[in-house]
Amino acid sequence: MTGQHQDYLHLIDQLLRCPNGAEPEILDAQPNLLDADLVKTMMQVATLMAHEGNQDAAKFLIHIARELAKYLGLYPQFDTSGACNGNHTN
């Protein structure tokens, strides 16, 4: 395991143990770790937790990973302006 991977796991552990609402502060303290590999690692840990029956922690990590991916520009943005409103002509 690389040192950076260990850092990701430590950060994930901090997120899982922190008080509700403290997540942004924890993430802001580690800007060098906020990248696509962290998102990937979070999803891997969430999958493992789900398989172990820890659904709440898995959902929490997936939520944080999704928000982080959006912040990093990795999450696809969908047009919600109504451009695709279902009015199709044949």
Short mmCIF file of C-alpha atoms in Angstrom, two decimals:
data_model
loop_
_atom_site.label_atom_id
_atom_site.label_comp_id
_atom_site.label_asym_id
_atom_site.label_seq_id
_atom_site.Cartn_x
_atom_site.Cartn_y
_atom_site.Cartn_z
CA MET A 1 0.00 0.00 0.00
CA THR A 2 1.32 3.41 -0.87
CA GLY A 3 1.69 6.18 1.65
CA GLN A 4 -0.96 8.22 -0.14
CA HIS A 5 -3.41 5.30 -0.03
CA GLN A 6 -2.82 5.04 3.72
CA ASP A 7 -3.49 8.80 3.96
CA TYR A 8 -6.78 8.30 2.09
CA LEU A 9 -7.80 5.53 4.49
CA HIS A 10 -6.89 7.70 7.48
CA LEU A 11 -8.96 10.59 6.09
CA ILE A 12 -11.92 8.25 5.47
CA ASP A 13 -11.63 7.00 9.04
CA GLN A 14 -11.66 10.60 10.30
CA LEU A 15 -14.80 11.30 8.25
CA LEU A 16 -16.55 8.23 9.62
CA ARG A 17 -15.73 9.20 13.23
CA CYS A 18 -16.30 12.95 13.09
CA PRO A 19 -19.36 14.70 14.54
CA ASN A 20 -22.16 15.36 12.08
CA GLY A 21 -21.42 18.53 10.12
CA ALA A 22 -17.64 18.50 10.69
CA GLU A 23 -16.90 16.80 7.35
CA PRO A 24 -16.12 20.00 5.39
CA GLU A 25 -13.60 21.08 8.03
CA ILE A 26 -11.85 17.70 7.88
CA LEU A 27 -11.73 17.76 4.09
CA ASP A 28 -10.53 21.37 4.00
CA ALA A 29 -7.63 20.43 6.29
CA GLN A 30 -6.31 17.94 3.71
CA PRO A 31 -6.55 19.69 0.29
CA ASN A 32 -3.64 17.65 -1.09
CA LEU A 33 -5.74 14.47 -0.73
CA LEU A 34 -8.86 15.75 -2.48
CA ASP A 35 -8.66 14.04 -5.85
CA ALA A 36 -10.18 11.33 -8.03
CA ASP A 37 -8.20 8.62 -6.23
CA LEU A 38 -9.75 9.62 -2.91
CA VAL A 39 -13.22 9.38 -4.47
CA LYS A 40 -12.34 5.94 -5.85
CA THR A 41 -10.99 4.79 -2.48
CA MET A 42 -14.10 6.07 -0.70
CA MET A 43 -16.29 4.06 -3.07
CA GLN A 44 -14.17 0.95 -2.52
CA VAL A 45 -14.41 1.33 1.27
CA ALA A 46 -18.17 1.99 1.01
CA THR A 47 -18.61 -1.18 -1.05
CA LEU A 48 -16.67 -3.19 1.51
CA MET A 49 -18.76 -1.73 4.34
CA ALA A 50 -21.99 -2.54 2.52
CA HIS A 51 -20.86 -6.14 2.04
CA GLU A 52 -20.08 -6.31 5.76
CA GLY A 53 -23.59 -5.10 6.61
CA ASN A 54 -22.68 -1.56 7.62
CA GLN A 55 -25.22 0.14 5.34
CA ASP A 56 -25.31 3.48 7.16
CA ALA A 57 -21.56 4.03 6.91
CA ALA A 58 -21.60 2.90 3.27
CA LYS A 59 -24.38 5.36 2.38
CA PHE A 60 -22.56 8.14 4.22
CA LEU A 61 -19.31 7.52 2.35
CA ILE A 62 -21.10 7.31 -0.99
CA HIS A 63 -22.77 10.64 -0.27
CA ILE A 64 -19.46 12.29 0.65
CA ALA A 65 -17.73 10.75 -2.39
CA ARG A 66 -20.51 12.01 -4.69
CA GLU A 67 -20.33 15.53 -3.27
CA LEU A 68 -16.54 15.54 -3.50
CA ALA A 69 -16.70 14.29 -7.10
CA LYS A 70 -19.08 17.13 -7.96
CA TYR A 71 -16.74 19.62 -6.26
CA LEU A 72 -13.78 18.26 -8.22
CA GLY A 73 -15.72 18.33 -11.50
CA LEU A 74 -15.68 14.53 -11.82
CA TYR A 75 -19.43 14.00 -11.53
CA PRO A 76 -21.49 14.44 -14.69
CA GLN A 77 -23.71 17.48 -14.59
CA PHE A 78 -27.13 17.01 -16.08
CA ASP A 79 -29.14 19.77 -17.68
CA THR A 80 -32.08 20.44 -15.38
CA SER A 81 -33.22 23.55 -17.21
CA GLY A 82 -36.06 21.70 -18.89
CA ALA A 83 -34.40 21.43 -22.28
CA CYS A 84 -35.38 17.80 -22.36
CA ASN A 85 -38.97 18.08 -21.21
CA GLY A 86 -40.40 15.02 -22.90
CA ASN A 87 -42.27 16.85 -25.69
CA HIS A 88 -41.21 14.72 -28.62
CA THR A 89 -42.69 14.89 -32.08
CA ASN A 90 -42.78 11.89 -34.39
#
